[in-house]
Amino acid sequence: MTDVTVRPVVDGRLGTSALRPDGLAKTQGTFAFSGDLSADGMLWGATLRSPHPFARIRSIDLSGAWQIAGVAAVVTADDVPGKPTYGLISADQPVFARDVVRYAGEPVAAVAGDHPETCRRALAAIRVDYEVLTPLVDPELAIAGAEPIHPDGNILRHQRIVRGDQDLVGEVVVEGTYEIGMQDQAFLGLEAALAIPDPGGAGVELFVATQWLHEDLGQIAACLDLPADRVRLTLGGVGGAFGAREDISLQVHTCLLALRTGRPVRIAYSREESFYGHVHRHPARIWMRHHATRDGRLQRVEARFVLDGGAYASTSSAVLVNAITHAQGPYVCDSATVEGFATRTNNLPCGAMRGFGVVQACFAHEGQMDRLAEACGLDPVEIRLRNAMRTGDRLITGQVIADVAPVAECIRATAALPLPDEPVGGRDGDPLRLPGGAGLTADVGHIRRGIGWGVSIKNLMYSEGFDDFSTARCRLADGSVTLKFATAEVGQGFVTLAPQIARTVLGVERAVCEPIDTTIGSAGSTSASRQTWMSGGAVLGACRAVAEQVVAHAAQSWGVSTAEVELVDGVLTSPDGRQATVGELSAGRVFEATFEHHHPPTEDLDEDGQGNCHTAFAFVAHRAVVDVDVELGLVKVVQIATAQDVGRALNPLSVRGQIEGGIAQGVGLAVMEEIVQTDGRVRNASFTDYLLPTMLDMPEVVAELIEIPEPRSPLGAKGVGEPPCISSTPAVLAAIRDATGKDLRRVPVRPFDIAL
Amino acid sequence: MSVVVADSLEQALDALAAAPHATVLAGGTDVMVELNLGHRRTDAVVAVARVPELCSWTYDARRATVRLGAAVRYAEIHADPLAAWLPALAQAGRTVGSPQIRAAATVGGNLATSSPAGDGITVLAALDATVHLVSSAGRRDVPVGQFTVGPKRNVLAPGELIEAITVPVARGWQGFSKVGVRNAMVIATANACLAVDEPAGSVALALGSVGPVILRCPEAEAIAAAQCDVAARRASPATVAAFAEAAMAAARPIDDHRSTAAYRRHAVRVMAGRLLRRAMPHE
C-alpha cells in the first residue's frame, strides 16, 4: 500500500460499447466454431434418418454397414444403454426410433467411420424395412381425435384462459383468423460436436455448440446411463442459436459412438440435415375476436390458438402458454376467453425460437388492433396509445405487471422517428432499391408505399414455477479478474458484458472469462432474453462478494471497520484518507466468490389460465415502411423504426446489434422465411429455397432505446434479444396491407397472396 | 478418381476423349453443390476453368457479334465492355447468385446445367445465340433453342464440350426481368427477356422457369412485329395488353414449392407487358 494513489483509468465498463473479445477472430475467420473441432485419432459420425413421415419399422439390417472397411461402430435404439428417450419438458423423443418413425428425418441409426465418405456408404448400406403409414399432418385432425401417433397422445397441451365478464359484447366487434408459417432459426454455424471418451468408457467429454450445457448434460447422462459427474461438457464455438440449440440433436449420438469405439468422434450436420436435426418455430392458426367500445377501448378478447408441435413435445407446452398468455398484447383488457392447443402431428418437431409463442400471438393481436382501429375510425397509433398497458395493469391471467411498462413511451418515441427521407426507389433512381431488386421487374410508377405498426409485450426468463437460476464465480488475483460461468455464448455477447460488470464493480482493467463448461453450476439457458438479467445478476453478485472481501481485507489492515472503508472506481479509502487500489490489495492474494442468482418464484396456471406464471416483461414498438409492387406482389421493406424498452443499455452497440438482427429475422418471417412441407415432407431444406433476407431485403433500421432502469433487474437492464423480432413482423404486414388495400392475414406473405 | 486440370483446349479434349463421361468442371457453382449433396457421383473430372481459349471473348464489329468463351464468368459479363454490347445478358448475369457466385459461375456452365430456370439461357434464347460444341472428333454449331431438350437435359454428347457461344450485339432496346421471392440471390419464379431488332422491325421474347425448357413466344412476337412502331418506339396500350396476354398463353408452368402455376402465368403477363413498354415507351 502506498501513500500516493492514481485513480486507474478503466475503459469498457457498463454503459460503454465495449467490443467483443472474440470479435476480431470472428471477423478474420480464425474463431474456432464447433464445426472446426478435431482430435487426434478422431472418427467421423453420421446419422441415418427416416425418409418417411410416419412408418412402422419392421426390421433393420445393419450387416451391410459392418462390411464396409473403416466402419468402427453402427448403433441403433438397441444400443442406447440408458433412458431410450429425451426431451426438455417431457422425455417423449427417442434417441433412435425403435418401432416407429414419426417424422421424415427422424434418426434411426448412427455410424462411426474413418472418413465422412465411409460413413455415407455405411448409411447407404443399412437396410430398414418400413411399413409406410398415412401421416397425420393436420393439427385440427389431431384435436378432433385422430388415432394417436404416440403413446402420450396427439395433444401436447390444451390450456384455457377465462377471465372477467364472459357475456360482454362490445359496441365494436372485429374478428379474423391468422396464419403463421414454420420459420427456421437458420443459424449459420451448423450443428457440430466432438466427443472424447474417458479410458475404459467410464465417462465422456463433449465439446458442443449448445444453449444450455447443464440441461444437455442431464439428458445425455440419463440416455447413456452414466452418473452426471462422468459427463463433462465444454461449449464449442457457437454460430448462432435462436432457440434451435435448446433441444438435444447430435449430443447423445456423438457420445454414444465415442464410448462404443473408445475414440474421439465428431458429428457435423450439413445444411440439409440441420433442417431435420433441430426444432423450428411452431406454425400456427389463430382465430381472434376483439370487443371494444365505440371510442376504441379494448374490453374483451376471444381467441383460439392451434400451434402444431410436430412429432415430439420439445417445449411445445411452454410455447403454447406463452402464446395464449400474450393474446391481449401490450393493451389493457379485463375480459378474455382463450383456448389453446399444441398438437402432435407427423410434421417436423417444433420448439423454441426467438419470440417463443409470442411471435404468433402478436401477429394475430396486431392484425386485430388494426381492424379495430379501422372499425372505430381511429389511426393505428391512436388506438394503440388509447389501450397501452402501464405498470400495475393486469394480464388476462390476472398477473399484475410489476415491471416498468413504457408502452405509450415506446409508441410515441417510434412515431417521432423520421420517416425515410428518400422517395420510392431512392433519390438516385437505383432500380436495385425497388421491390424485385436485381430482377428489374418494376419501374417507380408500379410501386405503392405503405406504413404499418406493431407493438408487443414479451415475457423475460422462464415461467410457470421454473427456477432458472444462474451461477457465476469471480476470482480476483494480482489486480486481474477471472470470471467463470456456464452461460452459453451464442453470439449475444455475454462474454463482453461479464467483464464490463467486473470492471465496473471492482474498478479493475483486466477482466477475462474462463472457458465455458460444466465445472461450475448451471447458468440456465441462453434463451428467453434472460442471460443479461440472470447471469448478469450472478456475475454482479459474485463481483460484489469479492469487493466485500477486498474491503474487509483493507479494513483489517487499516484497523478500521469494514463499514468505514469506501470502494469507488477501484480505489479503497479509509476514513483518515488512506487509499489503496484493488490491484494493490490483491497483489499476491486471491479473493474468490461464487454467486447464484434466482428470480422470484412464479406459479403454474390454474385450469382457467389464472396465475402469476411469468417473471418479467419487456415492450417494444415497430413502424414499418414498405414499397410494394402490387401487380407482381413483390415487397421491399424500406425502413423499420423502433423504440424499445431496454431498462438500461449496458452495451449500446450490442443492444443495437440485437435490434437489427431481430428485425432481420422479423422481416424474414414477414416476407420470405418458411419451411414448406407437403404431407410431412420438407420441400426446401436448403438455403437455395429457404430464403433469408439479403442486404437488398434488409431495411434501414432507425432505433431509439427507452432507458428506464428496471428496479427488479440486478443491473437495471431488460433482455433485448427477442422483442425486435416479435412486432416487426406484424408491422411489415400492416404496411403491406396499407400499400395494397388487401386483407392479408398470413406470414410469410407470398407474392401470389398479394398479386392474385 | 481422376482429375485433369486442363491448361489448353487440346488437353481438355484429350482428357474427355479418354473419359467421355467425365464431369466437366468450370466455375463449379452447380457441379460442386450437386457433388457435395450426393446428387451426383463422378469418378473423373476435367477442369476447364484455366483453359485460355474458353476464358476469352471476341467482339466482331463487322458481324456485330460477341463470341463468349464458355468459361467467361458472369462477373465479367455484367461489367463493361460486355455489358454495353449485351445489356440483357448483363442484367441477367447480375441476378445470378451472389457476388462470390458470379465471380466463379460461367455462361457455358449455365447453359450446360440446362435448368429451366437458368437466367442466362433466357437471354441467349431471345437473342438466337449459337452454341459452339467441340470434341476430339470435331466441331458443330447448335442454335441455343435446340441445345436444351428438357429439364437439365441437352444435346451435349459424351466427350463433347461447350467451346463458345456467339451472341448478336444489341440492335435495339433489350432487357431482362426476373421475379423471385427475394430481392437478390434467388432462383427465378419466372424470368423473361425481350429484345428488339430495330433493323428487322421485330421483337423477340423468351421466358424462363415456366416450362421444361426456355420458351420463345412466337404469337406475342408476331403481335409486336405487326402492331409496334419499332423505329418510333411506339406501342398502343391495346398492343401491350395483347402482347402480354399472348406471352402468358405461351407459358407452360407448374406448381412447385417455389410458387404456383397460376402466379407464374400472371408474372409472365406482367413482365412481358412491362418489358414491351420499356422497349416502346411511347403510346
GROMACS .gro file of N, CA, C and O in nm, chain A residues 23-24 51 112 116 123 213 415 488 493 506 509 538 587 625 638 687 698 700 743 746:
model
   84
   23GLY      N    1  -1.451  -1.069  -3.125
   23GLY     CA    2  -1.494  -1.002  -3.247
   23GLY      C    3  -1.391  -1.006  -3.358
   23GLY      O    4  -1.423  -1.037  -3.474
   24LEU      N    5  -1.266  -0.977  -3.322
   24LEU     CA    6  -1.161  -0.974  -3.425
   24LEU      C    7  -1.144  -1.113  -3.486
   24LEU      O    8  -1.137  -1.129  -3.608
   51PRO      N    9  -3.683  -4.170  -4.416
   51PRO     CA   10  -3.734  -4.096  -4.533
   51PRO      C   11  -3.885  -4.074  -4.524
   51PRO      O   12  -3.940  -4.002  -4.605
  112ALA      N   13  -2.005  -4.473  -3.703
  112ALA     CA   14  -1.878  -4.403  -3.691
  112ALA      C   15  -1.781  -4.470  -3.786
  112ALA      O   16  -1.779  -4.593  -3.798
  116PRO      N   17  -1.574  -3.927  -4.364
  116PRO     CA   18  -1.716  -3.898  -4.390
  116PRO      C   19  -1.772  -3.983  -4.504
  116PRO      O   20  -1.889  -4.023  -4.499
  123LEU      N   21  -2.416  -4.570  -4.419
  123LEU     CA   22  -2.558  -4.537  -4.404
  123LEU      C   23  -2.638  -4.594  -4.521
  123LEU      O   24  -2.747  -4.648  -4.503
  213LEU      N   25  -2.560  -2.591  -2.137
  213LEU     CA   26  -2.471  -2.705  -2.115
  213LEU      C   27  -2.527  -2.802  -2.011
  213LEU      O   28  -2.524  -2.923  -2.030
  415ALA      N   29  -4.310   0.692  -3.317
  415ALA     CA   30  -4.381   0.782  -3.408
  415ALA      C   31  -4.300   0.908  -3.436
  415ALA      O   32  -4.313   0.969  -3.543
  488ALA      N   33  -2.395  -2.003  -2.195
  488ALA     CA   34  -2.360  -2.027  -2.335
  488ALA      C   35  -2.352  -1.894  -2.410
  488ALA      O   36  -2.448  -1.816  -2.408
  493GLY      N   37  -2.337  -1.195  -2.669
  493GLY     CA   38  -2.240  -1.100  -2.615
  493GLY      C   39  -2.221  -1.104  -2.464
  493GLY      O   40  -2.174  -1.007  -2.407
  506LEU      N   41  -1.544  -0.367  -0.957
  506LEU     CA   42  -1.415  -0.374  -0.890
  506LEU      C   43  -1.315  -0.269  -0.937
  506LEU      O   44  -1.209  -0.255  -0.879
  509GLU      N   45  -0.900  -0.319  -1.460
  509GLU     CA   46  -0.898  -0.308  -1.605
  509GLU      C   47  -0.906  -0.446  -1.668
  509GLU      O   48  -0.978  -0.469  -1.763
  538ALA      N   49  -2.580  -1.293  -1.161
  538ALA     CA   50  -2.486  -1.384  -1.094
  538ALA      C   51  -2.345  -1.326  -1.094
  538ALA      O   52  -2.275  -1.330  -0.992
  587ALA      N   53  -0.251  -0.788  -0.479
  587ALA     CA   54  -0.119  -0.835  -0.522
  587ALA      C   55  -0.079  -0.956  -0.436
  587ALA      O   56  -0.077  -0.947  -0.313
  625VAL      N   57  -4.207   0.079  -4.300
  625VAL     CA   58  -4.239   0.144  -4.426
  625VAL      C   59  -4.199   0.046  -4.537
  625VAL      O   60  -4.085  -0.003  -4.538
  638VAL      N   61  -3.857  -0.087  -4.661
  638VAL     CA   62  -3.769   0.029  -4.677
  638VAL      C   63  -3.707   0.071  -4.544
  638VAL      O   64  -3.590   0.103  -4.536
  687PHE      N   65  -3.055  -2.355  -4.833
  687PHE     CA   66  -3.059  -2.209  -4.843
  687PHE      C   67  -3.084  -2.162  -4.986
  687PHE      O   68  -3.095  -2.043  -5.011
  698MET      N   69  -3.299  -0.620  -4.648
  698MET     CA   70  -3.292  -0.569  -4.510
  698MET      C   71  -3.316  -0.419  -4.511
  698MET      O   72  -3.249  -0.346  -4.583
  700GLU      N   73  -3.343  -0.022  -4.374
  700GLU     CA   74  -3.277   0.070  -4.282
  700GLU      C   75  -3.346   0.057  -4.146
  700GLU      O   76  -3.469   0.046  -4.140
  743ASP      N   77  -5.654  -0.759  -4.767
  743ASP     CA   78  -5.673  -0.813  -4.633
  743ASP      C   79  -5.582  -0.935  -4.616
  743ASP      O   80  -5.625  -1.048  -4.636
  746ARG      N   81  -5.166  -1.371  -4.340
  746ARG     CA   82  -5.074  -1.484  -4.329
  746ARG      C   83  -4.931  -1.436  -4.346
  746ARG      O   84  -4.904  -1.351  -4.431
   0.00000   0.00000   0.00000
